[in-house]
XYZ file of N, CA and C in Angstrom:
681
model
N 14.380 25.401 13.717
C 13.360 26.436 13.209
C 13.112 27.235 12.215
N 14.705 27.627 12.013
C 15.034 28.138 11.193
C 14.818 27.433 9.407
N 15.283 26.250 9.838
C 15.453 26.001 8.784
C 14.266 25.944 7.536
N 12.713 25.150 9.073
C 11.303 25.075 8.119
C 11.200 27.086 7.967
N 11.489 27.754 8.143
C 11.591 28.788 7.958
C 11.553 29.753 6.372
N 12.809 28.752 6.460
C 13.528 29.086 4.738
C 13.130 28.581 3.802
N 12.486 27.370 3.566
C 12.146 26.636 2.429
C 10.509 26.965 2.517
N 10.078 27.430 3.565
C 8.933 27.629 3.684
C 8.208 29.369 2.647
N 9.334 30.394 2.718
C 9.495 31.078 2.016
C 10.353 30.738 1.342
N 10.805 30.362 0.710
C 11.212 29.864 -0.837
C 9.949 29.242 -1.234
N 9.837 28.895 -0.952
C 8.168 28.432 -1.345
C 6.972 29.603 -1.697
N 7.314 30.069 -0.860
C 5.980 30.877 -0.743
C 6.436 32.674 -2.352
N 7.659 32.372 -2.153
C 9.037 33.509 -3.407
C 8.021 32.481 -4.680
N 8.432 31.321 -4.649
C 8.464 30.263 -6.329
C 6.823 30.776 -6.452
N 5.869 30.269 -5.783
C 4.161 30.825 -5.922
C 4.014 32.132 -6.523
N 4.863 32.828 -5.235
C 4.562 34.527 -5.628
C 5.071 34.962 -7.103
N 5.793 34.229 -8.120
C 6.479 34.085 -9.022
C 4.983 33.720 -10.150
N 3.911 32.753 -10.139
C 3.440 32.264 -10.694
C 1.950 33.158 -10.267
N 1.861 33.910 -9.392
C 0.766 34.700 -9.180
C 1.400 35.596 -9.535
N 2.203 36.493 -9.909
C 1.970 37.642 -10.459
C 1.978 37.949 -12.070
N 1.743 36.348 -12.572
C 2.254 36.239 -14.039
C 0.450 35.961 -14.313
N -0.324 36.143 -13.728
C -1.995 36.587 -14.314
C -2.671 34.965 -13.353
N -3.722 34.700 -14.205
C -4.586 33.754 -14.099
C -3.720 32.324 -13.627
N -4.974 31.550 -13.230
C -4.291 30.246 -13.164
C -3.831 29.234 -13.858
N -2.630 29.343 -13.354
C -1.882 28.904 -15.559
C -3.476 27.217 -16.061
N -2.507 26.986 -16.772
C -2.965 26.317 -18.618
C -2.827 24.518 -17.832
N -3.544 23.751 -18.495
C -2.972 21.975 -17.800
C -2.164 21.956 -18.937
N -2.324 22.827 -19.774
C -1.755 21.883 -20.827
C -0.489 22.662 -21.483
N 0.276 23.869 -21.181
C 0.859 24.538 -21.382
C 1.646 25.546 -20.621
N 2.971 25.617 -20.285
C 3.513 26.789 -19.351
C 2.522 28.176 -18.878
N 3.015 28.119 -18.123
C 2.601 29.560 -18.143
C 3.650 30.739 -17.678
N 3.167 31.967 -19.557
C 4.382 32.259 -19.324
C 4.674 33.448 -18.713
N 5.972 33.205 -18.157
C 6.971 33.915 -16.811
C 6.753 33.172 -16.431
N 6.122 31.573 -16.516
C 6.187 31.901 -14.055
C 6.740 29.837 -15.255
N 7.752 29.226 -14.100
C 7.572 27.768 -13.619
C 7.433 27.050 -15.282
N 8.434 26.314 -15.551
C 8.767 25.514 -16.385
C 8.460 24.224 -16.244
N 9.566 24.329 -15.365
C 10.034 22.351 -14.553
C 10.465 23.172 -13.007
N 10.707 22.031 -12.239
C 10.987 21.914 -10.860
C 12.289 22.546 -10.631
N 12.057 22.810 -9.898
C 13.598 23.996 -9.206
C 14.324 22.949 -8.885
N 15.394 23.508 -8.490
C 16.806 22.187 -8.760
C 16.247 22.055 -7.568
N 16.930 20.525 -6.695
C 16.724 19.854 -5.397
C 18.162 20.567 -4.555
N 19.116 21.271 -5.568
C 19.971 22.255 -4.725
C 19.504 23.253 -4.283
N 18.201 24.155 -4.775
C 17.551 24.843 -3.840
C 16.787 24.736 -3.437
N 15.859 24.472 -3.480
C 14.728 24.211 -2.350
C 14.404 21.944 -1.962
N 13.666 22.504 -0.369
C 14.103 20.973 -0.038
C 12.710 21.278 0.415
N 11.571 20.529 0.552
C 10.031 21.171 1.303
C 9.289 19.187 2.002
N 10.605 18.701 2.082
C 9.629 17.117 2.528
C 9.485 17.162 3.760
N 9.665 18.713 4.404
C 8.919 18.568 5.627
C 7.493 18.519 5.305
N 6.985 19.028 4.090
C 5.546 18.819 4.460
C 4.835 18.104 4.050
N 5.770 16.841 3.709
C 5.334 14.917 4.199
C 5.403 14.608 5.144
N 3.470 13.989 5.356
C 3.327 13.206 6.944
C 4.141 12.467 6.738
N 3.967 11.498 6.430
C 4.580 10.174 6.177
C 3.586 9.252 7.012
N 2.428 9.880 7.358
C 1.481 8.961 8.823
C 0.854 7.727 7.828
N 0.925 6.537 8.836
C 0.108 5.599 8.335
C -2.268 5.183 8.549
N -2.019 6.231 9.321
C -3.223 6.286 8.919
C -3.746 7.691 8.757
N -2.823 8.334 8.136
C -3.219 9.536 6.743
C -4.922 9.109 5.477
N -5.756 9.688 5.759
C -6.945 8.925 4.593
C -7.133 9.700 3.890
N -6.431 10.698 3.415
C -5.839 10.883 2.309
C -5.297 10.975 1.812
N -4.310 9.477 1.507
C -3.284 9.276 1.436
C -3.142 8.100 0.648
N -2.380 7.863 -0.521
C -2.094 6.504 -0.492
C -0.637 6.182 -1.380
N -0.249 5.072 -1.157
C 0.759 4.419 -1.790
C 1.500 4.014 -0.166
N 3.079 3.788 -0.532
C 3.284 2.904 0.954
C 3.673 4.590 1.568
N 3.578 4.479 3.366
C 3.890 5.507 3.665
C 5.913 5.800 3.827
N 6.416 4.790 3.440
C 7.567 4.579 2.723
C 8.011 4.724 1.902
N 6.745 4.953 1.201
C 7.496 4.596 -0.955
C 8.720 6.280 -0.314
N 9.782 5.288 -1.845
C 10.660 6.076 -1.942
C 10.303 7.554 -2.141
N 10.068 8.463 -2.992
C 9.306 9.775 -3.384
C 7.349 10.194 -2.351
N 7.730 10.835 -2.383
C 6.190 11.356 -2.120
C 5.981 12.711 -3.189
N 4.469 12.609 -2.785
C 4.150 13.885 -4.076
C 2.680 14.463 -2.720
N 2.898 15.787 -2.847
C 1.882 16.215 -1.608
C 0.908 17.162 -3.160
N -0.108 16.940 -2.686
C -0.697 17.619 -3.934
C -1.622 18.942 -3.110
N -1.636 20.365 -3.348
C -2.816 21.363 -3.302
C -3.838 21.452 -3.864
N -5.113 21.366 -3.655
C -6.026 21.320 -4.811
C -7.423 21.924 -4.116
N -8.205 21.836 -4.979
C -9.601 22.809 -4.741
C -11.056 22.164 -5.644
N -11.900 21.558 -5.052
C -12.807 21.436 -5.892
C -13.162 22.361 -6.667
N -13.391 23.115 -6.978
C -13.967 24.122 -7.900
C -13.146 24.298 -8.594
N -11.263 24.246 -8.693
C -10.855 24.965 -9.255
C -10.188 23.874 -10.913
N -11.093 24.485 -11.830
C -11.071 23.540 -13.123
C -9.385 22.891 -13.627
N -9.079 23.786 -12.787
C -7.513 23.170 -13.937
C -6.801 22.157 -12.539
N -7.192 21.689 -11.315
C -6.829 20.393 -10.997
C -7.717 19.588 -11.222
N -8.748 19.961 -11.645
C -10.007 18.677 -12.504
C -8.996 18.023 -13.311
N -8.548 19.256 -14.387
C -8.394 18.241 -15.110
C -6.803 17.641 -15.253
N -5.528 18.250 -14.079
C -5.132 17.491 -13.490
C -5.231 16.207 -13.189
N -6.312 16.198 -12.085
C -6.641 14.279 -11.571
C -6.812 13.666 -12.870
N -7.841 13.922 -14.462
C -7.961 13.555 -15.254
C -6.984 12.906 -15.796
N -5.571 14.267 -15.931
C -4.702 13.458 -17.016
C -3.240 13.096 -16.505
N -3.284 13.745 -16.049
C -1.971 13.215 -14.655
C -1.863 12.087 -14.116
N -3.075 12.365 -12.998
C -3.368 11.675 -11.862
C -2.670 10.545 -11.808
N -3.623 9.940 -13.129
C -3.668 8.738 -12.885
C -2.400 7.986 -13.531
N -1.599 8.512 -14.033
C -0.230 8.001 -14.618
C 0.349 7.932 -13.693
N 0.630 8.971 -12.476
C 1.020 8.660 -11.181
C 1.181 7.931 -10.089
N -0.628 7.125 -10.364
C -0.899 5.680 -9.425
C -0.364 4.955 -10.362
N -0.208 4.484 -11.452
C 0.931 3.597 -11.357
C 2.016 2.962 -10.442
N 2.382 4.809 -10.445
C 3.932 4.385 -9.679
C 3.280 4.422 -7.723
N 2.671 4.362 -7.927
C 1.964 4.256 -6.452
C 1.714 2.867 -6.423
N 0.655 2.026 -7.503
C 0.441 0.623 -7.588
C 1.895 0.063 -7.203
N 3.153 0.860 -7.862
C 4.432 -0.180 -8.059
C 4.885 0.355 -7.168
N 4.542 1.225 -6.217
C 5.319 1.005 -4.206
C 6.754 2.138 -4.508
N 6.510 2.853 -5.853
C 7.316 3.999 -5.724
C 6.405 5.361 -4.898
N 5.612 5.566 -5.307
C 4.856 7.016 -4.662
C 3.836 7.171 -3.720
N 4.397 7.627 -3.037
C 3.191 8.077 -1.945
C 2.463 9.371 -2.421
N 1.221 9.239 -2.635
C 0.297 11.037 -2.741
C 0.282 11.097 -1.558
N -0.141 12.526 -0.805
C -1.040 12.731 0.442
C -1.524 13.978 -0.427
N -2.620 13.877 -0.565
C -4.008 15.171 -0.731
C -4.285 16.127 0.475
N -4.353 17.341 -0.505
C -4.106 18.201 1.144
C -5.682 19.388 0.099
N -6.287 19.719 0.871
C -7.537 20.525 0.118
C -7.191 21.645 0.891
N -6.882 23.098 0.108
C -6.730 24.260 0.587
C -8.080 25.241 0.530
N -9.253 24.978 -0.419
C -10.049 25.291 -0.213
C -10.447 27.396 -0.579
N -9.337 27.206 -1.874
C -9.225 28.382 -2.248
C -10.539 29.185 -2.898
N -11.872 28.673 -3.161
C -12.304 29.183 -3.858
C -13.721 29.547 -2.880
N -13.895 29.070 -1.818
C -15.040 29.348 -1.389
C -15.407 28.476 0.291
N -16.580 28.685 0.552
C -17.827 27.392 1.158
C -17.879 26.445 0.525
N -18.158 26.383 -1.047
C -18.827 25.670 -1.778
C -17.421 24.389 -1.812
N -16.191 24.871 -2.172
C -15.177 24.054 -2.078
C -14.861 23.388 -0.372
N -14.569 24.350 0.348
C -14.847 23.754 1.672
C -15.844 22.464 1.619
N -17.129 22.485 1.654
C -18.715 21.161 1.580
C -17.581 20.228 1.226
N -17.194 20.646 -0.690
C -16.374 19.079 -0.595
C -15.261 18.700 -0.117
N -14.330 19.730 0.494
C -13.420 18.344 0.963
C -14.123 18.326 2.563
N -14.790 18.320 2.880
C -15.173 17.676 4.080
C -15.895 16.958 4.235
N -16.301 16.454 2.547
C -17.647 15.199 1.924
C -16.492 14.571 1.524
N -15.404 14.865 0.866
C -14.190 13.288 0.910
C -13.656 13.096 1.720
N -13.455 14.380 2.249
C -12.643 13.303 4.274
C -13.865 12.583 4.966
N -15.048 12.854 4.479
C -16.425 11.486 5.127
C -16.184 11.028 4.436
N -15.645 10.566 3.700
C -16.082 9.473 2.112
C -14.736 8.672 2.666
N -13.731 9.189 3.167
C -12.506 8.766 3.150
C -12.882 8.064 4.778
N -12.972 8.385 5.515
C -12.951 7.593 6.703
C -14.305 6.169 6.564
N -14.971 6.520 4.888
C -15.381 5.261 5.124
C -14.449 3.993 3.561
N -13.301 4.608 4.224
C -12.685 4.650 3.029
C -12.159 4.056 1.325
N -13.450 5.287 1.065
C -13.218 5.554 -0.184
C -12.944 7.461 -0.779
N -11.746 7.598 -0.572
C -11.724 8.997 -0.118
C -11.890 9.385 -2.334
N -10.896 8.608 -2.889
C -10.240 8.316 -4.137
C -11.613 7.852 -5.094
N -12.044 7.507 -5.034
C -13.333 6.864 -5.549
C -14.622 8.084 -5.533
N -14.179 9.019 -4.365
C -14.712 9.792 -4.440
C -15.462 11.151 -5.004
N -13.259 11.679 -4.757
C -12.642 12.731 -5.190
C -12.713 12.645 -6.781
N -12.495 10.989 -7.136
C -12.750 11.048 -8.988
C -14.689 11.271 -9.177
N -14.942 11.039 -8.340
C -16.598 11.261 -8.756
C -16.939 13.150 -8.848
N -16.344 13.858 -7.936
C -16.438 15.275 -7.963
C -15.459 15.630 -8.834
N -14.890 15.244 -9.930
C -13.700 15.456 -10.538
C -14.413 14.974 -12.324
N -15.493 14.271 -12.041
C -15.578 13.261 -13.170
C -15.187 13.755 -14.751
N -14.537 13.594 -15.292
C -14.885 13.500 -16.904
C -13.560 15.058 -16.924
N -12.784 15.538 -15.608
C -11.687 16.457 -15.457
C -12.435 17.456 -16.041
N -14.115 17.871 -15.137
C -14.382 18.921 -14.818
C -14.832 19.206 -13.255
N -15.347 20.473 -13.146
C -15.256 20.978 -11.843
C -17.498 20.736 -11.602
N -17.891 20.145 -10.633
C -19.502 20.771 -10.212
C -18.931 21.787 -9.920
N -20.882 22.145 -10.394
C -21.506 23.749 -10.280
C -21.262 23.674 -8.653
N -21.082 25.164 -7.590
C -21.393 25.571 -6.381
C -23.257 24.381 -5.870
N -23.745 24.524 -6.573
C -25.299 24.077 -6.600
C -24.911 22.377 -6.253
N -24.022 22.211 -7.344
C -23.324 20.674 -7.408
C -22.940 20.133 -5.683
N -22.177 21.150 -5.448
C -21.910 20.779 -4.149
C -22.426 21.759 -2.869
N -23.725 21.172 -3.011
C -24.227 21.381 -1.853
C -24.730 20.570 -1.102
N -24.583 20.684 0.593
C -24.841 19.458 0.926
C -26.088 17.919 0.709
N -26.894 18.629 -0.065
C -28.314 17.867 -0.570
C -26.941 16.579 -1.813
N -26.524 17.478 -2.361
C -25.615 16.704 -3.521
C -24.954 15.386 -2.980
N -24.143 16.618 -2.546
C -23.084 15.903 -1.702
C -23.202 14.455 -1.207
N -24.605 14.477 -0.336
C -24.866 13.089 0.349
C -25.762 12.274 -0.424
N -26.192 12.853 -1.473
C -26.423 12.186 -2.827
C -25.600 11.248 -3.767
N -24.307 12.203 -3.299
C -23.585 11.435 -3.783
C -22.842 10.266 -3.506
N -23.113 10.667 -2.063
C -22.323 9.192 -0.746
C -23.126 7.817 -1.274
N -23.794 8.677 -1.358
C -25.332 7.340 -1.457
C -25.495 6.093 -2.593
N -24.795 7.243 -3.735
C -24.535 6.318 -5.019
C -23.287 5.977 -5.365
N -22.567 5.626 -3.947
C -21.313 5.442 -4.394
C -21.520 3.914 -3.201
N -22.136 4.093 -2.179
C -22.746 2.722 -1.504
C -22.351 2.347 0.010
N -21.751 4.161 0.246
C -21.981 4.367 1.220
C -22.913 4.549 2.443
N -22.163 4.357 3.392
C -23.046 4.910 4.992
C -24.157 5.929 4.615
N -24.700 6.445 4.531
C -25.259 7.644 4.189
C -25.400 8.392 5.633
N -25.775 7.790 6.825
C -26.089 8.335 7.868
C -24.909 8.841 8.629
N -23.618 7.610 8.695
C -22.672 7.958 8.930
C -22.062 8.984 8.265
N -21.845 8.892 7.021
C -21.375 10.467 5.969
C -21.764 11.400 6.469
N -22.952 11.259 6.692
C -23.673 12.070 6.763
C -23.229 13.543 8.677
N -23.230 12.742 9.236
C -22.924 13.128 10.584
C -21.232 13.258 10.178
N -20.061 12.268 9.943
C -19.394 12.879 9.591
C -18.708 14.206 9.067
N -19.907 14.568 7.661
C -19.642 15.368 6.698
C -19.319 16.912 8.012
N -20.118 16.754 8.836
C -20.208 17.564 9.754
C -20.040 18.056 11.112
N -19.586 16.566 11.004
C -18.614 16.991 12.502
C -17.452 18.059 13.282
N -16.986 17.715 14.508
C -15.941 19.140 14.696
C -14.601 18.304 14.124
N -14.557 16.631 14.217
C -13.361 16.060 13.905
C -13.242 16.613 12.679
N -14.533 15.958 11.188
C -14.078 16.848 9.888
C -13.224 18.308 9.361
N -14.216 19.314 10.286
C -14.174 19.998 10.017
C -12.141 20.800 10.621
N -12.359 20.373 11.986
C -10.993 20.837 12.332
C -9.771 19.921 11.229
N -9.804 18.657 10.780
C -8.739 18.314 9.751
C -8.746 18.873 8.472
N -10.233 19.776 8.109
C -10.031 19.968 6.865
C -9.014 21.172 7.552
N -9.580 22.450 8.001
C -8.854 23.534 8.332
C -7.280 22.747 9.138
N -6.943 22.984 9.331
C -5.196 22.128 9.787
C -4.958 21.359 8.332
N -5.305 20.973 7.300
C -4.952 20.417 6.181
C -4.390 22.422 5.028
N -5.865 22.430 4.767
C -5.889 23.929 3.978
C -5.253 24.842 5.214
N -4.732 24.753 6.522
C -3.789 25.873 6.658
C -1.924 25.185 6.867
N -2.077 23.954 6.145
C -0.746 23.303 5.323
C -0.014 24.691 4.630
N -1.151 23.871 3.565
C -1.130 25.038 2.559
C -1.231 26.138 1.827
N -1.858 26.655 3.091
C -1.419 28.691 3.558
C -0.240 28.372 3.491
N -0.314 28.057 5.251
C 1.171 28.354 5.385
C 2.946 28.255 4.753
N 2.489 27.642 3.064
C 3.368 26.885 2.641
C 3.638 28.129 1.135
N 2.237 28.922 1.195
C 2.559 29.685 0.525
C 1.712 29.791 -0.882
N 0.288 28.461 -0.682
C -0.230 27.815 -1.797
C -1.412 28.653 -1.507
N -1.669 29.823 -2.086
C -2.958 30.447 -2.374
C -3.306 30.529 -3.821
N -3.004 29.813 -5.109
C -3.381 29.553 -5.972
C -3.248 27.734 -6.186
N -4.417 27.272 -7.451
C -4.936 25.808 -7.103
C -4.042 25.412 -8.545
N -3.883 24.620 -8.523
C -3.092 23.643 -7.613
C -1.561 23.736 -8.110
N -1.148 23.057 -7.215
C 0.570 23.076 -6.549
C 0.782 22.363 -5.740
N 1.620 22.097 -6.242
C 2.661 20.376 -5.305
C 3.960 20.474 -5.271
N 4.157 19.740 -4.730
C 5.574 19.420 -3.733
C 5.691 17.852 -3.935
N 6.964 17.735 -4.421
C 7.077 16.233 -5.344
C 8.290 16.042 -5.399
N 8.831 15.476 -4.413
C 10.391 14.808 -3.898
C 10.705 16.014 -3.251
N 10.173 16.806 -2.547
C 10.604 18.220 -2.053
C 10.718 19.142 -2.739
N 10.513 19.048 -3.814
C 10.575 20.419 -4.637
C 9.278 20.793 -5.440
N 9.109 22.410 -5.146
C 7.401 22.212 -5.411
C 7.120 22.546 -7.134
N 6.192 22.150 -7.125
C 5.568 22.342 -8.731
C 4.307 23.145 -8.972
N 4.266 24.345 -9.424
C 3.353 25.378 -9.141
C 2.167 25.218 -10.103
N 1.169 24.513 -10.313
C 0.311 24.782 -11.655
C 0.066 23.280 -12.016
N -0.993 23.588 -12.997
C -1.521 21.704 -13.593
C -0.612 21.831 -14.504
N 0.763 21.982 -14.756
C 1.809 21.231 -15.852
C 1.339 20.498 -16.824
N 2.359 19.797 -17.550
C 1.777 19.095 -18.485
C 2.407 17.598 -17.847
N 1.131 16.581 -17.801
C 2.173 15.537 -17.655
C 3.637 15.413 -17.339
N 4.039 15.701 -18.658
C 5.128 14.719 -18.829
C 6.469 15.691 -17.927
N 5.811 17.159 -16.948
C 6.356 17.739 -15.949
C 6.876 16.827 -15.094
N 5.564 16.472 -14.649
C 5.211 15.573 -13.050
C 6.222 13.899 -13.243
N 6.305 13.521 -15.171
C 6.720 12.013 -14.768
C 7.817 12.525 -14.852
N 8.510 13.005 -15.400
C 10.239 13.762 -15.396
C 10.645 14.113 -13.740
N 9.949 14.919 -13.271
C 10.298 15.120 -12.105
C 10.052 14.473 -10.805
N 9.488 12.800 -10.904
C 9.162 12.118 -10.700
C 10.416 11.237 -10.976
N 10.540 10.449 -11.767
C 12.010 10.099 -12.153
C 13.318 10.597 -11.563
N 13.196 11.605 -11.421
C 14.480 12.323 -11.035
C 14.411 12.495 -9.826
N 13.463 11.858 -9.065
C 13.608 12.223 -7.721
C 13.145 10.800 -7.435
N 13.005 9.540 -7.396
C 13.116 8.224 -7.623
C 14.961 8.502 -7.482
N 15.154 8.553 -8.869
C 16.556 8.280 -9.275
C 17.567 8.907 -7.821
N 17.115 10.133 -7.164
C 18.374 10.576 -6.101
C 17.542 9.636 -5.097
N 16.438 8.775 -4.896
C 15.989 8.377 -3.911
C 16.948 6.570 -3.974
N 17.581 6.122 -4.789
C 17.721 5.357 -5.183
C 19.057 5.475 -4.646
């Protein structure tokens, strides 16, 4: 228990350094005064945040992949949208190769519209199309407006994707969906993910939508260490 507490405190401190630097970090340049590369493996190991559950609806990649990436995101966060458009497709190549597992966790720091979108993406996940729904919410590397994240718009998107709308609508408002999204958000908050995006890659924290090369280099290092 003390070990878990120690790594949580370590991540909180890492993320606090970023928050103290001001606004959310840009996707294409390191944050002035913030971390520019993954912390050394000898400093932190946050792999306890990985669930590695076969029935995780918000995950992709083998349960036993040598490296896991936990993503803390928000559907109203512009840097999350940009990261999803620019970096996520590059990492998906490693998912397809069986080298990486990605676990998605919505933190919803921007409020009720984000929470609705998170519930909608989970409802879509229950019909096996989480990533397709996710990609539409971040289409073109941009976020939707708050009105475009209303219940009516989210249900319309489900219909566009060919989902069972009646089932989607029920899942969108179900207590089970609310409980799961709340649990996921709490996980991020407990780890100190008060701003988005935030990541744990191979047990190491990465704060902000750093350039894609940062993630690819961190993945290569984690993969080499795992083999």
